[in-house]
Amino acid sequence: MKIKKVAAGLIAAAALTASTPAFAGEIDAATDGAHAFTSGQQHYANISDIKADGHPVKAQYSYPFFAEDVYNLWEKRGKGYSNKSAYKTNQIWRIKACEYINRWPDDCSAWDND
């Protein structure tokens, strides 16, 4: 009986370990030219330009209880460059990635908050 409980516990632990992603709790969103994501247990916002198209990219993000306040983090140097926000005590609640396209609406992903 004791061996069965130990075996069941080991199987459950292995299943949890296998199903938990390496960056559990972080959120991310992307377009075909921009990738926005959190790091540091959702205390930092990050933006990466992932397409050589000449369009600046930005992450838009907000914090719980301040959902109407949207912060922008820009990356204007081009493909392969990233930018990271300053540390904040509050965790980021939602984030989206956008490409700025002159004289056109920004190409943005949907908000992600999982």
mmCIF file of C-alpha atoms in Angstrom, residues 1-111:
data_model
loop_
_atom_site.group_PDB
_atom_site.id
_atom_site.type_symbol
_atom_site.label_atom_id
_atom_site.label_comp_id
_atom_site.label_asym_id
_atom_site.label_seq_id
_atom_site.Cartn_x
_atom_site.Cartn_y
_atom_site.Cartn_z
ATOM 1 C CA MET A 1 0.000 0.000 0.000
ATOM 2 C CA LYS A 2 2.797 2.404 0.919
ATOM 3 C CA ILE A 3 4.644 1.601 -2.338
ATOM 4 C CA LYS A 4 1.510 2.427 -4.366
ATOM 5 C CA LYS A 5 1.194 5.844 -2.660
ATOM 6 C CA VAL A 6 4.857 6.633 -3.299
ATOM 7 C CA ALA A 7 4.570 5.527 -6.929
ATOM 8 C CA ALA A 8 1.416 7.603 -7.413
ATOM 9 C CA GLY A 9 3.172 10.635 -5.900
ATOM 10 C CA LEU A 10 6.174 10.209 -8.190
ATOM 11 C CA ILE A 11 3.954 9.888 -11.252
ATOM 12 C CA ALA A 12 2.014 13.026 -10.285
ATOM 13 C CA ALA A 13 5.231 14.984 -9.710
ATOM 14 C CA ALA A 14 6.648 13.852 -13.059
ATOM 15 C CA ALA A 15 3.445 14.862 -14.843
ATOM 16 C CA LEU A 16 3.508 18.340 -13.299
ATOM 17 C CA THR A 17 7.171 18.811 -14.151
ATOM 18 C CA ALA A 18 6.669 17.719 -17.745
ATOM 19 C CA SER A 19 3.639 19.944 -18.279
ATOM 20 C CA THR A 20 5.025 23.137 -16.710
ATOM 21 C CA PRO A 21 6.693 25.454 -19.244
ATOM 22 C CA ALA A 22 10.138 26.850 -18.484
ATOM 23 C CA PHE A 23 8.746 30.385 -18.212
ATOM 24 C CA ALA A 24 5.549 29.635 -16.324
ATOM 25 C CA GLY A 25 3.650 32.778 -15.499
ATOM 26 C CA GLU A 26 5.169 34.961 -18.242
ATOM 27 C CA ILE A 27 2.964 36.349 -21.001
ATOM 28 C CA ASP A 28 3.735 37.132 -24.631
ATOM 29 C CA ALA A 29 2.149 38.372 -27.844
ATOM 30 C CA ALA A 30 3.433 38.756 -31.385
ATOM 31 C CA THR A 31 2.782 40.042 -34.885
ATOM 32 C CA ASP A 32 4.789 39.043 -37.942
ATOM 33 C CA GLY A 33 7.338 41.781 -37.097
ATOM 34 C CA ALA A 34 7.185 42.292 -33.324
ATOM 35 C CA HIS A 35 7.385 40.094 -30.239
ATOM 36 C CA ALA A 36 6.318 41.505 -26.846
ATOM 37 C CA PHE A 37 6.793 39.504 -23.659
ATOM 38 C CA THR A 38 7.246 39.793 -19.916
ATOM 39 C CA SER A 39 10.189 38.599 -17.862
ATOM 40 C CA GLY A 40 11.291 38.635 -14.238
ATOM 41 C CA GLN A 41 8.012 37.155 -13.026
ATOM 42 C CA GLN A 42 6.053 39.737 -15.036
ATOM 43 C CA HIS A 43 7.863 42.776 -13.580
ATOM 44 C CA TYR A 44 9.523 43.711 -16.913
ATOM 45 C CA ALA A 45 8.067 44.311 -20.373
ATOM 46 C CA ASN A 46 10.221 43.456 -23.397
ATOM 47 C CA ILE A 47 9.895 44.178 -27.119
ATOM 48 C CA SER A 48 11.869 42.627 -29.984
ATOM 49 C CA ASP A 49 11.906 43.626 -33.652
ATOM 50 C CA ILE A 50 11.837 40.341 -35.559
ATOM 51 C CA LYS A 51 11.443 41.509 -39.183
ATOM 52 C CA ALA A 52 13.688 43.646 -41.404
ATOM 53 C CA ASP A 53 10.908 45.884 -42.725
ATOM 54 C CA GLY A 54 11.955 49.322 -41.445
ATOM 55 C CA HIS A 55 8.971 49.586 -39.084
ATOM 56 C CA PRO A 56 9.549 50.533 -35.435
ATOM 57 C CA VAL A 57 7.854 48.221 -32.925
ATOM 58 C CA LYS A 58 6.364 48.730 -29.504
ATOM 59 C CA ALA A 59 4.995 46.757 -26.596
ATOM 60 C CA GLN A 60 1.855 48.086 -24.991
ATOM 61 C CA TYR A 61 1.186 46.864 -21.464
ATOM 62 C CA SER A 62 -0.755 47.653 -18.321
ATOM 63 C CA TYR A 63 -0.916 46.724 -14.663
ATOM 64 C CA PRO A 64 -3.847 45.381 -12.596
ATOM 65 C CA PHE A 65 -6.108 48.041 -11.119
ATOM 66 C CA PHE A 66 -4.729 50.530 -13.682
ATOM 67 C CA ALA A 67 -6.085 48.825 -16.817
ATOM 68 C CA GLU A 68 -6.942 52.165 -18.444
ATOM 69 C CA ASP A 69 -3.286 53.253 -18.198
ATOM 70 C CA VAL A 70 -1.388 51.783 -21.147
ATOM 71 C CA TYR A 71 2.405 52.052 -21.215
ATOM 72 C CA ASN A 72 4.472 51.966 -24.420
ATOM 73 C CA LEU A 73 7.949 50.475 -24.793
ATOM 74 C CA TRP A 74 9.557 51.265 -28.162
ATOM 75 C CA GLU A 75 12.302 49.581 -30.191
ATOM 76 C CA LYS A 76 13.336 51.684 -33.208
ATOM 77 C CA ARG A 77 16.789 50.323 -34.137
ATOM 78 C CA GLY A 78 15.567 47.519 -36.393
ATOM 79 C CA LYS A 79 15.547 43.756 -36.748
ATOM 80 C CA GLY A 80 17.399 41.805 -34.093
ATOM 81 C CA TYR A 81 17.235 44.514 -31.436
ATOM 82 C CA SER A 82 15.245 44.375 -28.193
ATOM 83 C CA ASN A 83 14.331 46.756 -25.420
ATOM 84 C CA LYS A 84 13.392 46.123 -21.781
ATOM 85 C CA SER A 85 11.371 48.284 -19.401
ATOM 86 C CA ALA A 86 12.445 49.343 -15.957
ATOM 87 C CA TYR A 87 11.495 47.144 -12.981
ATOM 88 C CA LYS A 88 8.156 47.901 -11.331
ATOM 89 C CA THR A 89 6.849 46.439 -8.087
ATOM 90 C CA ASN A 90 3.476 45.587 -9.663
ATOM 91 C CA GLN A 91 3.269 42.691 -12.094
ATOM 92 C CA ILE A 92 2.232 43.356 -15.675
ATOM 93 C CA TRP A 93 -1.354 42.245 -16.241
ATOM 94 C CA ARG A 94 -1.573 42.288 -20.051
ATOM 95 C CA ILE A 95 0.652 42.937 -23.054
ATOM 96 C CA LYS A 96 0.430 43.261 -26.831
ATOM 97 C CA ALA A 97 2.912 43.738 -29.670
ATOM 98 C CA CYS A 98 2.554 46.453 -32.313
ATOM 99 C CA GLU A 99 4.318 47.540 -35.487
ATOM 100 C CA TYR A 100 4.173 51.239 -36.278
ATOM 101 C CA ILE A 101 3.389 51.760 -39.971
ATOM 102 C CA ASN A 102 3.535 55.348 -41.283
ATOM 103 C CA ARG A 103 0.140 56.823 -42.184
ATOM 104 C CA TRP A 104 -1.600 53.528 -41.424
ATOM 105 C CA PRO A 105 -3.095 52.074 -38.237
ATOM 106 C CA ASP A 106 -0.591 50.160 -36.113
ATOM 107 C CA ASP A 107 -0.479 46.425 -36.785
ATOM 108 C CA CYS A 108 -1.117 45.036 -33.284
ATOM 109 C CA SER A 109 -1.667 41.612 -31.800
ATOM 110 C CA ALA A 110 -4.533 40.967 -29.428
ATOM 111 C CA TRP A 111 -4.008 41.592 -25.723
#
